[in-house]
């Protein structure tokens, strides 16, 4: 048997900034193996058998919660989903109580989605078991960034020098922030684009180009990553109307033709057809939106597997 | 170094192993050679080449990586995943020969069996090893053994099979 080991010693995944490049590549390597197991008739693997994973979602989510749940179940973990209402939270104190309860349940790992930036790190300091951030406020959504980058690596091999444009609501987006960290770590040239109100020049300090000119941002890009326009909170202040956003920044056929010939179109979902992307384009061969969903399971299996593996604090019922 | 076994001895062992496996082959059985990653892969390839000569046709072939079937998650370092499990044949109904270069505790074989049975129901599964170093921890015994070596649990048994130079193959036993 091989004595070589993967470079991974981390029990928590809070944000991409914490990771070095080799750790990101380790996640991809493990995810690739897990993705192959998804083609089997029996998709379940015994890696996390006997472990309990708590899916703690204090903010609405469908895709991420389900992807984590499937990932944990494919690894044979027992999964408990707790869905809280953000409005009833008295942030810190309630989270502390919740954490204590989860520990008392003898859970082995917590996946946390929370409206407050920093909540997962706060929780990590409170409990001894692994904590995985499934999105906190406008701060980070590390597994989304990892699955996006993995989808790009699958398509292009190396991301060195690849031009990737992130378009839309950058200001409030944890997906954009995590993606900027992840893609620049892997050597990509990232441009953030959209209306000036949603794409402030301060993002330039993260090592990306900031553009308010759509043609300039899309021309010769290898990939465009669209972000959902969260119209529930933005219509009144950040741009005059959804219609105007679409006419100025929505991706349509003509604008997609500015991209490179083999460029791909990405979206973390849920998509607003006809707002940030033309419906036909979302279903076109250039769209990898559904590949992202599939890769999201493999990436989350890899993260769960690695973080659980690195957690030496938990007692296990393994054969010694 | 305590002991070194040369390529010629290894070659003879491989010849004998393939003869035994071929002899036990029943007319209607579908033979499949399955290497356990990483050490068992080259061993399995060597056996398969010899069996192709003896049987007149190439047996089915696959690789099992037990990384996700290990029983020591969280207690030992995470193994490097290099050769994902790939069985490009119908496992159900086959005569599978699991191949590993060295058998020690037997845990790897247990994990490989679990992986194999998640992918189908073989008619029969046998185990071939190049090197049996004893000190089993599980009730797992190989059906075909190339050689038995005398090594204590703390000694290291390293099998080196070259891609294109079988004469340089060797097995070394060293005190770690």
Tab-separated table of C-alpha atoms in Angstrom:
chain	number	residue	atom	x	y	z
A	1	UNK	CA	0.000	0.000	0.000
A	2	UNK	CA	1.200	3.490	-0.724
A	3	UNK	CA	2.630	5.356	2.222
A	4	UNK	CA	2.232	8.740	0.551
A	5	UNK	CA	-0.272	11.015	2.179
A	6	UNK	CA	-2.293	13.982	1.037
A	7	UNK	CA	-1.373	17.393	2.369
A	8	UNK	CA	-4.341	18.110	4.573
A	9	UNK	CA	-4.461	18.793	8.285
A	10	UNK	CA	-7.476	21.035	8.565
A	11	UNK	CA	-10.617	20.041	10.434
A	12	UNK	CA	-12.615	23.162	9.533
A	13	UNK	CA	-13.334	24.970	6.306
A	14	UNK	CA	-14.259	28.573	7.017
A	15	UNK	CA	-13.031	30.527	3.996
A	16	UNK	CA	-10.759	30.201	0.979
A	17	UNK	CA	-8.261	32.746	2.356
A	18	UNK	CA	-7.232	30.151	4.947
A	19	UNK	CA	-6.231	27.613	2.306
A	20	UNK	CA	-3.009	27.497	0.383
A	21	UNK	CA	-2.928	26.464	-3.224
A	22	UNK	CA	-1.845	22.890	-2.532
A	23	UNK	CA	-4.808	22.429	-0.194
A	24	UNK	CA	-7.181	23.595	-2.933
A	25	UNK	CA	-5.550	21.120	-5.297
A	26	UNK	CA	-5.872	18.345	-2.728
A	27	UNK	CA	-9.614	19.004	-2.511
A	28	UNK	CA	-9.837	18.801	-6.315
A	29	UNK	CA	-7.897	15.556	-6.425
A	30	UNK	CA	-10.167	13.898	-3.875
A	31	UNK	CA	-13.279	15.377	-5.543
A	32	UNK	CA	-12.220	13.876	-8.849
A	33	UNK	CA	-12.145	10.410	-7.308
A	34	UNK	CA	-15.520	10.981	-5.649
A	35	UNK	CA	-16.992	12.184	-8.915
A	36	UNK	CA	-16.088	8.874	-10.511
A	37	UNK	CA	-17.892	6.998	-7.761
A	38	UNK	CA	-21.044	8.973	-8.641
A	39	UNK	CA	-21.272	6.988	-11.880
A	40	UNK	CA	-21.643	3.707	-10.019
A	41	UNK	CA	-24.944	1.948	-9.468
A	42	UNK	CA	-24.209	1.858	-5.732
A	43	UNK	CA	-23.144	5.416	-5.012
A	44	UNK	CA	-22.658	5.047	-1.296
A	45	UNK	CA	-19.180	4.825	0.200
A	46	UNK	CA	-18.502	3.799	3.802
A	47	UNK	CA	-16.008	6.577	4.672
A	48	UNK	CA	-18.172	8.387	7.257
A	49	UNK	CA	-20.171	5.441	8.528
A	50	UNK	CA	-21.246	5.949	12.116
A	51	UNK	CA	-20.609	9.708	12.032
A	52	UNK	CA	-23.360	12.257	12.535
A	53	UNK	CA	-23.374	15.396	10.413
A	54	UNK	CA	-25.563	18.329	11.431
A	55	UNK	CA	-26.721	20.590	8.634
A	56	UNK	CA	-27.472	23.862	10.463
A	57	UNK	CA	-29.085	26.320	8.088
A	58	UNK	CA	-30.064	29.649	9.654
A	59	UNK	CA	-30.823	31.214	6.293
A	60	UNK	CA	-32.878	29.920	3.356
A	61	UNK	CA	-31.067	27.572	0.996
A	62	UNK	CA	-32.161	24.764	-1.235
A	63	UNK	CA	-29.274	23.811	-3.463
A	64	UNK	CA	-26.416	24.063	-0.979
A	65	UNK	CA	-28.322	22.310	1.790
A	66	UNK	CA	-29.388	19.463	-0.469
A	67	UNK	CA	-25.921	19.134	-2.000
A	68	UNK	CA	-24.348	18.873	1.450
A	69	UNK	CA	-27.012	16.416	2.529
A	70	UNK	CA	-26.479	14.195	-0.507
A	71	UNK	CA	-22.703	14.438	-0.103
A	72	UNK	CA	-22.848	13.379	3.545
A	73	UNK	CA	-25.282	10.551	2.793
A	74	UNK	CA	-23.140	9.264	-0.070
A	75	UNK	CA	-20.361	8.943	2.510
A	76	UNK	CA	-22.730	6.962	4.772
A	77	UNK	CA	-22.983	9.622	7.486
A	78	UNK	CA	-26.207	10.128	9.409
A	79	UNK	CA	-27.496	13.584	8.534
A	80	UNK	CA	-29.676	15.838	10.646
A	81	UNK	CA	-30.955	19.030	9.046
A	82	UNK	CA	-31.920	21.950	11.258
A	83	UNK	CA	-33.448	24.907	9.501
A	84	UNK	CA	-33.756	28.075	11.568
A	85	UNK	CA	-35.407	31.348	10.719
A	86	UNK	CA	-33.004	34.239	10.512
A	87	UNK	CA	-35.606	36.613	11.915
A	88	UNK	CA	-35.873	34.744	15.202
A	89	UNK	CA	-32.182	34.745	15.884
A	90	UNK	CA	-30.518	36.880	18.447
A	91	UNK	CA	-27.327	36.121	16.652
A	92	UNK	CA	-24.371	35.352	18.907
A	93	UNK	CA	-26.144	34.123	21.965
A	94	UNK	CA	-28.559	31.844	20.182
A	95	UNK	CA	-25.830	30.356	18.051
A	96	UNK	CA	-23.850	29.634	21.186
A	97	UNK	CA	-26.778	27.805	22.712
A	98	UNK	CA	-27.386	25.913	19.500
A	99	UNK	CA	-23.745	24.885	19.350
A	100	UNK	CA	-23.900	23.568	22.902
A	101	UNK	CA	-26.952	21.540	22.033
A	102	UNK	CA	-25.329	20.078	18.968
A	103	UNK	CA	-22.304	19.083	20.991
A	104	UNK	CA	-24.582	17.483	23.552
A	105	UNK	CA	-26.105	15.442	20.721
A	106	UNK	CA	-22.615	14.023	20.111
A	107	UNK	CA	-22.556	15.163	16.511
A	108	UNK	CA	-19.277	14.720	14.625
A	109	UNK	CA	-19.423	17.630	12.204
A	110	UNK	CA	-21.419	20.833	11.685
A	111	UNK	CA	-22.253	22.464	8.375
A	112	UNK	CA	-23.342	26.058	9.023
A	113	UNK	CA	-25.181	28.569	6.846
A	114	UNK	CA	-25.709	31.838	8.700
A	115	UNK	CA	-26.766	35.401	7.805
A	116	UNK	CA	-24.011	36.894	9.968
A	117	UNK	CA	-20.499	37.106	8.554
A	118	UNK	CA	-18.071	35.371	10.891
A	119	UNK	CA	-20.617	33.038	12.489
A	120	UNK	CA	-18.828	29.831	11.358
A	121	UNK	CA	-15.510	30.958	12.832
A	122	UNK	CA	-17.268	31.917	16.057
A	123	UNK	CA	-18.839	28.456	16.150
A	124	UNK	CA	-15.503	26.800	15.351
A	125	UNK	CA	-13.993	28.393	18.447
A	126	UNK	CA	-16.867	27.110	20.574
A	127	UNK	CA	-16.977	23.470	19.554
A	128	UNK	CA	-14.305	20.842	19.186
A	129	UNK	CA	-15.835	19.172	16.136
A	130	UNK	CA	-15.235	20.214	12.493
A	131	UNK	CA	-17.224	23.210	11.216
A	132	UNK	CA	-17.787	23.747	7.515
A	133	UNK	CA	-19.004	27.111	6.280
A	134	UNK	CA	-21.933	26.815	3.885
A	135	UNK	CA	-22.189	30.586	3.461
A	136	UNK	CA	-21.998	33.375	6.039
A	137	UNK	CA	-23.453	36.805	5.310
A	138	UNK	CA	-21.544	38.590	2.552
A	139	UNK	CA	-18.285	37.049	3.769
A	140	UNK	CA	-17.631	33.647	2.258
A	141	UNK	CA	-19.087	30.622	0.540
A	142	UNK	CA	-16.002	28.447	0.201
A	143	UNK	CA	-17.564	25.271	-1.200
A	144	UNK	CA	-19.332	27.263	-3.942
A	145	UNK	CA	-16.010	28.825	-4.976
A	146	UNK	CA	-14.311	25.425	-4.905
A	147	UNK	CA	-16.950	23.827	-7.093
A	148	UNK	CA	-16.822	26.754	-9.521
A	149	UNK	CA	-13.039	26.586	-9.755
A	150	UNK	CA	-13.185	22.798	-10.085
A	151	UNK	CA	-15.633	23.136	-12.979
A	152	UNK	CA	-13.220	25.546	-14.660
A	153	UNK	CA	-10.221	23.295	-14.046
A	154	UNK	CA	-12.159	20.343	-15.474
A	155	UNK	CA	-12.729	22.365	-18.620
A	156	UNK	CA	-9.418	24.170	-19.025
A	157	UNK	CA	-6.852	22.129	-17.089
A	158	UNK	CA	-4.742	24.920	-15.658
A	159	UNK	CA	-6.306	28.283	-14.823
A	160	UNK	CA	-3.029	30.138	-15.195
A	161	UNK	CA	-3.673	33.225	-17.298
A	162	UNK	CA	-7.324	32.322	-17.940
A	163	UNK	CA	-9.559	35.356	-18.047
A	164	UNK	CA	-12.607	34.979	-15.880
A	165	UNK	CA	-15.247	37.654	-15.510
A	166	UNK	CA	-17.619	37.711	-12.567
A	167	UNK	CA	-20.675	39.732	-13.505
A	168	UNK	CA	-23.487	41.153	-11.418
A	169	UNK	CA	-24.056	41.806	-7.747
A	170	UNK	CA	-20.466	41.729	-6.503
A	171	UNK	CA	-20.988	44.035	-3.532
A	172	UNK	CA	-23.273	41.759	-1.515
A	173	UNK	CA	-21.972	38.479	-2.860
A	174	UNK	CA	-20.094	35.987	-0.702
A	175	UNK	CA	-19.851	33.823	-3.821
A	176	UNK	CA	-17.937	36.581	-5.615
A	177	UNK	CA	-15.581	37.128	-2.699
A	178	UNK	CA	-14.766	33.451	-2.270
A	179	UNK	CA	-14.357	33.025	-6.009
A	180	UNK	CA	-11.954	35.953	-6.222
A	181	UNK	CA	-9.775	34.364	-3.540
A	182	UNK	CA	-9.931	30.922	-5.101
A	183	UNK	CA	-9.435	31.862	-8.753
A	184	UNK	CA	-6.558	34.272	-8.128
A	185	UNK	CA	-4.879	31.608	-5.957
A	186	UNK	CA	-5.008	29.307	-8.977
A	187	UNK	CA	-3.459	31.920	-11.255
A	188	UNK	CA	-6.533	33.171	-13.137
A	189	UNK	CA	-6.965	36.792	-14.199
A	190	UNK	CA	-10.240	37.884	-12.682
A	191	UNK	CA	-12.413	40.832	-13.671
A	192	UNK	CA	-15.444	41.888	-11.673
A	193	UNK	CA	-18.087	43.731	-13.650
A	194	UNK	CA	-21.527	45.235	-13.275
A	195	UNK	CA	-23.140	48.541	-12.396
A	196	UNK	CA	-20.894	50.889	-10.410
A	197	UNK	CA	-23.289	50.736	-7.466
A	198	UNK	CA	-22.793	46.976	-7.184
A	199	UNK	CA	-19.125	46.820	-8.178
A	200	UNK	CA	-17.191	49.349	-6.102
A	201	UNK	CA	-13.575	50.112	-7.079
A	202	UNK	CA	-12.371	48.804	-3.677
A	203	UNK	CA	-12.484	45.293	-5.117
A	204	UNK	CA	-9.330	46.210	-7.038
A	205	UNK	CA	-7.463	45.714	-3.772
A	206	UNK	CA	-8.244	41.990	-3.941
A	207	UNK	CA	-6.042	41.689	-7.023
A	208	UNK	CA	-8.784	41.809	-9.646
A	209	UNK	CA	-9.729	44.245	-12.397
A	210	UNK	CA	-12.884	46.273	-11.870
A	211	UNK	CA	-14.947	47.148	-14.923
A	212	UNK	CA	-18.230	48.923	-15.494
A	213	UNK	CA	-18.033	48.470	-19.225
A	214	UNK	CA	-19.636	45.188	-20.197
A	215	UNK	CA	-18.036	44.902	-23.626
A	216	UNK	CA	-14.583	45.444	-22.188
A	217	UNK	CA	-15.214	42.910	-19.407
A	218	UNK	CA	-16.536	40.164	-21.680
A	219	UNK	CA	-14.273	40.501	-24.711
A	220	UNK	CA	-11.918	37.534	-24.949
A	221	UNK	CA	-12.915	36.146	-21.551
A	222	UNK	CA	-12.544	32.367	-21.102
A	223	UNK	CA	-15.489	32.197	-18.747
A	224	UNK	CA	-18.197	34.411	-17.391
A	225	UNK	CA	-19.657	33.760	-13.994
A	226	UNK	CA	-23.071	35.362	-13.527
A	227	UNK	CA	-24.420	36.183	-10.112
A	228	UNK	CA	-28.055	36.316	-9.178
A	229	UNK	CA	-29.573	39.735	-8.874
A	230	UNK	CA	-31.133	39.744	-5.463
A	231	UNK	CA	-33.963	42.026	-6.483
A	232	UNK	CA	-35.727	41.675	-3.153
A	233	UNK	CA	-33.230	44.020	-1.582
A	234	UNK	CA	-31.706	45.949	-4.437
A	235	UNK	CA	-34.251	47.383	-6.794
A	236	UNK	CA	-34.871	50.488	-4.762
A	237	UNK	CA	-31.302	51.554	-4.255
A	238	UNK	CA	-28.722	50.023	-6.576
A	239	UNK	CA	-30.262	50.280	-10.014
A	240	UNK	CA	-33.481	51.764	-11.295
A	241	UNK	CA	-35.259	48.576	-12.360
A	242	UNK	CA	-34.712	44.933	-13.246
A	243	UNK	CA	-35.528	45.786	-16.854
A	244	UNK	CA	-32.819	48.394	-16.912
A	245	UNK	CA	-30.309	45.995	-15.355
A	246	UNK	CA	-31.103	43.416	-18.026
A	247	UNK	CA	-30.744	45.921	-20.828
A	248	UNK	CA	-27.412	47.173	-19.479
A	249	UNK	CA	-25.800	44.041	-17.985
A	250	UNK	CA	-27.932	40.969	-18.769
A	251	UNK	CA	-26.109	38.310	-20.770
A	252	UNK	CA	-27.698	37.752	-24.150
A	253	UNK	CA	-26.615	36.111	-27.395
A	254	UNK	CA	-24.962	39.171	-28.823
A	255	UNK	CA	-22.974	39.885	-25.661
A	256	UNK	CA	-21.993	36.204	-25.304
A	257	UNK	CA	-20.445	36.438	-28.775
A	258	UNK	CA	-17.826	38.818	-27.352
A	259	UNK	CA	-16.445	35.955	-25.245
A	260	UNK	CA	-13.805	33.568	-26.552
A	261	UNK	CA	-15.018	30.870	-28.927
A	262	UNK	CA	-14.765	28.068	-26.340
A	263	UNK	CA	-15.746	30.185	-23.337
A	264	UNK	CA	-18.168	28.821	-20.784
A	265	UNK	CA	-21.066	30.414	-18.945
A	266	UNK	CA	-21.481	29.758	-15.241
A	267	UNK	CA	-24.067	30.592	-12.624
A	268	UNK	CA	-24.247	29.453	-8.990
A	269	UNK	CA	-28.051	29.360	-9.134
A	270	UNK	CA	-30.846	29.883	-8.674
A	271	UNK	CA	-30.992	31.659	-12.021
A	272	UNK	CA	-33.436	34.411	-12.853
A	273	UNK	CA	-34.162	33.615	-16.481
A	274	UNK	CA	-34.525	36.744	-18.527
A	275	UNK	CA	-32.881	38.938	-15.864
A	276	UNK	CA	-29.159	38.272	-15.569
A	277	UNK	CA	-29.172	35.690	-18.346
A	278	UNK	CA	-31.165	35.097	-21.483
A	279	UNK	CA	-33.214	31.922	-21.087
A	280	UNK	CA	-31.942	30.357	-24.319
A	281	UNK	CA	-28.344	30.997	-23.310
A	282	UNK	CA	-28.833	29.271	-19.963
A	283	UNK	CA	-29.722	26.068	-21.846
A	284	UNK	CA	-27.041	26.412	-24.535
A	285	UNK	CA	-24.044	24.045	-24.842
A	286	UNK	CA	-21.818	26.813	-23.495
A	287	UNK	CA	-23.644	26.781	-20.188
A	288	UNK	CA	-22.080	24.553	-17.502
A	289	UNK	CA	-24.669	25.446	-14.873
A	290	UNK	CA	-25.753	21.834	-14.336
A	291	UNK	CA	-22.140	20.584	-14.298
A	292	UNK	CA	-21.637	22.993	-11.423
A	293	UNK	CA	-24.462	21.313	-9.509
A	294	UNK	CA	-22.986	17.832	-10.042
A	295	UNK	CA	-19.502	19.005	-9.147
A	296	UNK	CA	-20.951	20.600	-6.025
A	297	UNK	CA	-21.685	17.151	-4.616
A	298	UNK	CA	-18.194	15.804	-5.386
A	299	UNK	CA	-16.532	18.890	-3.878
A	300	UNK	CA	-18.637	18.674	-0.724
A	301	UNK	CA	-17.909	14.956	-0.383
A	302	UNK	CA	-14.213	15.802	-0.616
A	303	UNK	CA	-14.463	18.575	1.983
A	304	UNK	CA	-16.446	16.399	4.408
A	305	UNK	CA	-14.062	13.490	3.908
A	306	UNK	CA	-10.930	15.588	4.391
A	307	UNK	CA	-12.168	17.582	7.393
A	308	UNK	CA	-13.483	14.444	9.105
A	309	UNK	CA	-10.184	12.688	8.387
A	310	UNK	CA	-8.199	15.482	9.955
A	311	UNK	CA	-10.292	15.578	13.084
A	312	UNK	CA	-8.354	13.604	15.630
A	313	UNK	CA	-10.309	14.926	18.545
A	314	UNK	CA	-13.418	12.896	17.941
A	315	UNK	CA	-13.653	9.437	19.380
A	316	UNK	CA	-14.379	6.911	16.691
A	317	UNK	CA	-15.527	3.331	16.707
A	318	UNK	CA	-12.962	2.302	14.131
A	319	UNK	CA	-11.030	-0.924	14.184
A	320	UNK	CA	-7.836	0.138	15.931
B	1	UNK	CA	19.283	-4.194	4.500
B	2	UNK	CA	18.154	-7.516	5.808
B	3	UNK	CA	17.267	-9.231	2.529
B	4	UNK	CA	16.910	-8.528	-1.183
B	5	UNK	CA	15.033	-10.678	-3.687
B	6	UNK	CA	16.019	-10.224	-7.337
B	7	UNK	CA	14.079	-9.956	-10.578
B	8	UNK	CA	14.752	-13.531	-11.638
B	9	UNK	CA	13.188	-14.943	-8.479
B	10	UNK	CA	10.232	-12.594	-8.855
B	11	UNK	CA	9.810	-13.645	-12.494
B	12	UNK	CA	9.703	-17.319	-11.509
B	13	UNK	CA	7.144	-16.578	-8.812
B	14	UNK	CA	4.954	-14.728	-11.335
B	15	UNK	CA	5.209	-17.691	-13.758
B	16	UNK	CA	4.096	-20.094	-11.058
B	17	UNK	CA	1.266	-17.864	-9.906
B	18	UNK	CA	-0.113	-17.466	-13.414
B	19	UNK	CA	0.158	-21.234	-13.979
B	20	UNK	CA	-1.841	-21.906	-10.835
B	21	UNK	CA	-4.503	-19.324	-11.687
B	22	UNK	CA	-4.816	-20.623	-15.254
B	23	UNK	CA	-5.066	-24.206	-14.059
B	24	UNK	CA	-7.916	-23.370	-11.722
B	25	UNK	CA	-9.837	-21.639	-14.498
B	26	UNK	CA	-13.090	-23.456	-15.321
B	27	UNK	CA	-14.319	-23.453	-18.950
B	28	UNK	CA	-17.188	-21.031	-18.535
B	29	UNK	CA	-15.654	-18.707	-16.001
B	30	UNK	CA	-15.024	-15.092	-16.878
B	31	UNK	CA	-11.645	-14.252	-15.393
B	32	UNK	CA	-11.000	-10.709	-14.143
B	33	UNK	CA	-7.679	-9.496	-12.776
B	34	UNK	CA	-8.132	-6.674	-10.266
B	35	UNK	CA	-5.121	-4.773	-8.960
B	36	UNK	CA	-5.359	-3.073	-5.581
B	37	UNK	CA	-3.903	0.448	-5.875
B	38	UNK	CA	-1.181	1.346	-5.775
B	39	UNK	CA	1.153	-1.567	-5.055
B	40	UNK	CA	-1.003	-4.228	-6.649
B	41	UNK	CA	-1.374	-2.535	-10.018
B	42	UNK	CA	1.897	-3.492	-11.648
B	43	UNK	CA	1.737	-6.957	-10.116
B	44	UNK	CA	-1.737	-7.386	-11.633
B	45	UNK	CA	-0.482	-6.189	-15.016
B	46	UNK	CA	2.372	-8.720	-14.935
B	47	UNK	CA	-0.033	-11.527	-14.098
B	48	UNK	CA	-2.449	-10.465	-16.772
B	49	UNK	CA	0.235	-10.527	-19.463
B	50	UNK	CA	1.241	-14.046	-18.472
B	51	UNK	CA	-2.365	-15.221	-18.260
B	52	UNK	CA	-3.084	-13.822	-21.710
B	53	UNK	CA	-0.269	-16.032	-23.059
B	54	UNK	CA	-1.466	-19.089	-21.204
B	55	UNK	CA	-5.188	-18.740	-21.879
B	56	UNK	CA	-4.992	-17.323	-25.386
B	57	UNK	CA	-7.135	-14.317	-24.503
B	58	UNK	CA	-6.756	-11.326	-22.220
B	59	UNK	CA	-8.664	-11.545	-18.932
B	60	UNK	CA	-10.803	-8.587	-17.903
B	61	UNK	CA	-8.886	-6.012	-15.924
B	62	UNK	CA	-9.604	-3.403	-13.308
B	63	UNK	CA	-8.175	-1.357	-10.459
B	64	UNK	CA	-9.550	-0.912	-6.957
B	65	UNK	CA	-8.529	2.023	-4.804
B	66	UNK	CA	-9.510	1.370	-1.217
B	67	UNK	CA	-8.973	4.945	-0.005
B	68	UNK	CA	-12.661	5.548	0.682
B	69	UNK	CA	-13.130	2.100	2.227
B	70	UNK	CA	-10.423	2.348	4.845
B	71	UNK	CA	-11.300	1.754	8.486
B	72	UNK	CA	-8.794	4.208	9.942
B	73	UNK	CA	-10.263	7.555	8.937
B	74	UNK	CA	-9.212	10.167	11.478
B	75	UNK	CA	-6.500	8.004	13.033
B	76	UNK	CA	-3.968	7.728	10.214
B	77	UNK	CA	-2.853	10.151	7.506
B	78	UNK	CA	-5.145	10.353	4.513
B	79	UNK	CA	-3.825	8.123	1.732
B	80	UNK	CA	-2.974	9.743	-1.548
B	81	UNK	CA	-5.675	9.020	-4.061
B	82	UNK	CA	-3.948	8.309	-7.326
B	83	UNK	CA	-5.736	5.482	-9.101
B	84	UNK	CA	-9.480	5.734	-8.659
B	85	UNK	CA	-11.394	2.478	-8.706
B	86	UNK	CA	-12.157	1.548	-12.260
B	87	UNK	CA	-13.695	-1.764	-13.172
B	88	UNK	CA	-14.543	-1.572	-16.862
B	89	UNK	CA	-16.248	-4.964	-16.928
B	90	UNK	CA	-19.343	-6.529	-15.445
B	91	UNK	CA	-18.335	-7.573	-11.948
B	92	UNK	CA	-21.471	-9.679	-11.525
B	93	UNK	CA	-20.814	-13.323	-12.374
B	94	UNK	CA	-17.050	-12.897	-12.847
B	95	UNK	CA	-14.172	-14.828	-11.265
B	96	UNK	CA	-12.283	-11.936	-9.745
B	97	UNK	CA	-8.654	-12.282	-8.708
B	98	UNK	CA	-7.712	-9.493	-6.302
B	99	UNK	CA	-4.005	-8.793	-6.671
B	100	UNK	CA	-1.735	-7.051	-4.190
B	101	UNK	CA	2.028	-6.947	-3.981
B	102	UNK	CA	2.208	-7.570	-0.236
B	103	UNK	CA	-0.251	-8.983	2.275
B	104	UNK	CA	0.242	-7.945	5.883
B	105	UNK	CA	-2.658	-7.298	8.277
B	106	UNK	CA	-5.378	-8.197	5.763
B	107	UNK	CA	-7.199	-4.883	6.203
B	108	UNK	CA	-6.564	-3.770	2.646
B	109	UNK	CA	-8.148	-6.948	1.322
B	110	UNK	CA	-11.203	-6.497	3.531
B	111	UNK	CA	-11.639	-2.961	2.197
B	112	UNK	CA	-11.130	-4.125	-1.396
B	113	UNK	CA	-13.807	-6.809	-0.975
B	114	UNK	CA	-16.271	-4.195	0.278
B	115	UNK	CA	-15.552	-1.971	-2.696
B	116	UNK	CA	-15.841	-4.875	-5.140
B	117	UNK	CA	-19.190	-6.016	-3.753
B	118	UNK	CA	-20.575	-2.467	-3.952
B	119	UNK	CA	-20.141	-2.770	-7.680
B	120	UNK	CA	-21.633	-6.140	-8.369
B	121	UNK	CA	-21.817	-9.749	-7.258
B	122	UNK	CA	-18.858	-11.757	-8.482
B	123	UNK	CA	-19.354	-15.512	-8.838
B	124	UNK	CA	-16.056	-16.041	-7.044
B	125	UNK	CA	-13.310	-13.884	-5.585
B	126	UNK	CA	-9.774	-15.092	-4.983
B	127	UNK	CA	-6.687	-13.384	-3.708
B	128	UNK	CA	-3.233	-13.437	-5.286
B	129	UNK	CA	-0.220	-11.817	-3.608
B	130	UNK	CA	3.369	-11.625	-4.672
B	131	UNK	CA	4.630	-11.526	-1.133
B	132	UNK	CA	3.116	-12.802	2.127
B	133	UNK	CA	4.819	-11.207	5.095
B	134	UNK	CA	2.623	-12.852	7.730
B	135	UNK	CA	1.388	-11.092	10.884
B	136	UNK	CA	-2.271	-11.107	9.867
B	137	UNK	CA	-4.825	-9.211	11.991
B	138	UNK	CA	-7.902	-10.481	10.137
B	139	UNK	CA	-9.010	-13.943	9.009
B	140	UNK	CA	-7.955	-13.306	5.405
B	141	UNK	CA	-5.662	-15.737	3.558
B	142	UNK	CA	-4.445	-15.545	-0.039
B	143	UNK	CA	-5.296	-18.305	-2.517
B	144	UNK	CA	-2.128	-17.774	-4.530
B	145	UNK	CA	1.155	-16.774	-2.917
B	146	UNK	CA	4.278	-15.906	-4.918
B	147	UNK	CA	6.611	-16.145	-1.934
B	148	UNK	CA	6.621	-15.982	1.812
B	149	UNK	CA	9.037	-13.598	3.450
B	150	UNK	CA	10.199	-13.455	6.996
B	151	UNK	CA	9.594	-9.933	8.271
B	152	UNK	CA	8.717	-8.653	11.713
B	153	UNK	CA	5.880	-6.098	12.031
B	154	UNK	CA	8.353	-3.232	12.346
B	155	UNK	CA	10.339	-4.158	9.229
B	156	UNK	CA	9.591	-2.659	5.846
B	157	UNK	CA	8.891	-4.854	2.818
B	158	UNK	CA	9.226	-2.842	-0.390
B	159	UNK	CA	8.260	-4.280	-3.765
B	160	UNK	CA	9.620	-2.491	-6.806
B	161	UNK	CA	8.315	-3.681	-10.161
B	162	UNK	CA	9.560	-1.619	-13.109
B	163	UNK	CA	7.342	-0.591	-15.970
B	164	UNK	CA	9.633	-1.907	-18.717
B	165	UNK	CA	12.596	-3.628	-17.116
B	166	UNK	CA	11.523	-6.781	-15.284
B	167	UNK	CA	15.152	-7.833	-14.774
B	168	UNK	CA	15.593	-4.896	-12.401
B	169	UNK	CA	12.579	-5.817	-10.268
B	170	UNK	CA	13.340	-6.338	-6.614
B	171	UNK	CA	11.900	-6.815	-3.181
B	172	UNK	CA	13.781	-5.457	-0.208
B	173	UNK	CA	13.292	-6.070	3.488
B	174	UNK	CA	14.750	-3.433	5.754
B	175	UNK	CA	14.541	-2.479	9.377
B	176	UNK	CA	12.625	0.789	9.487
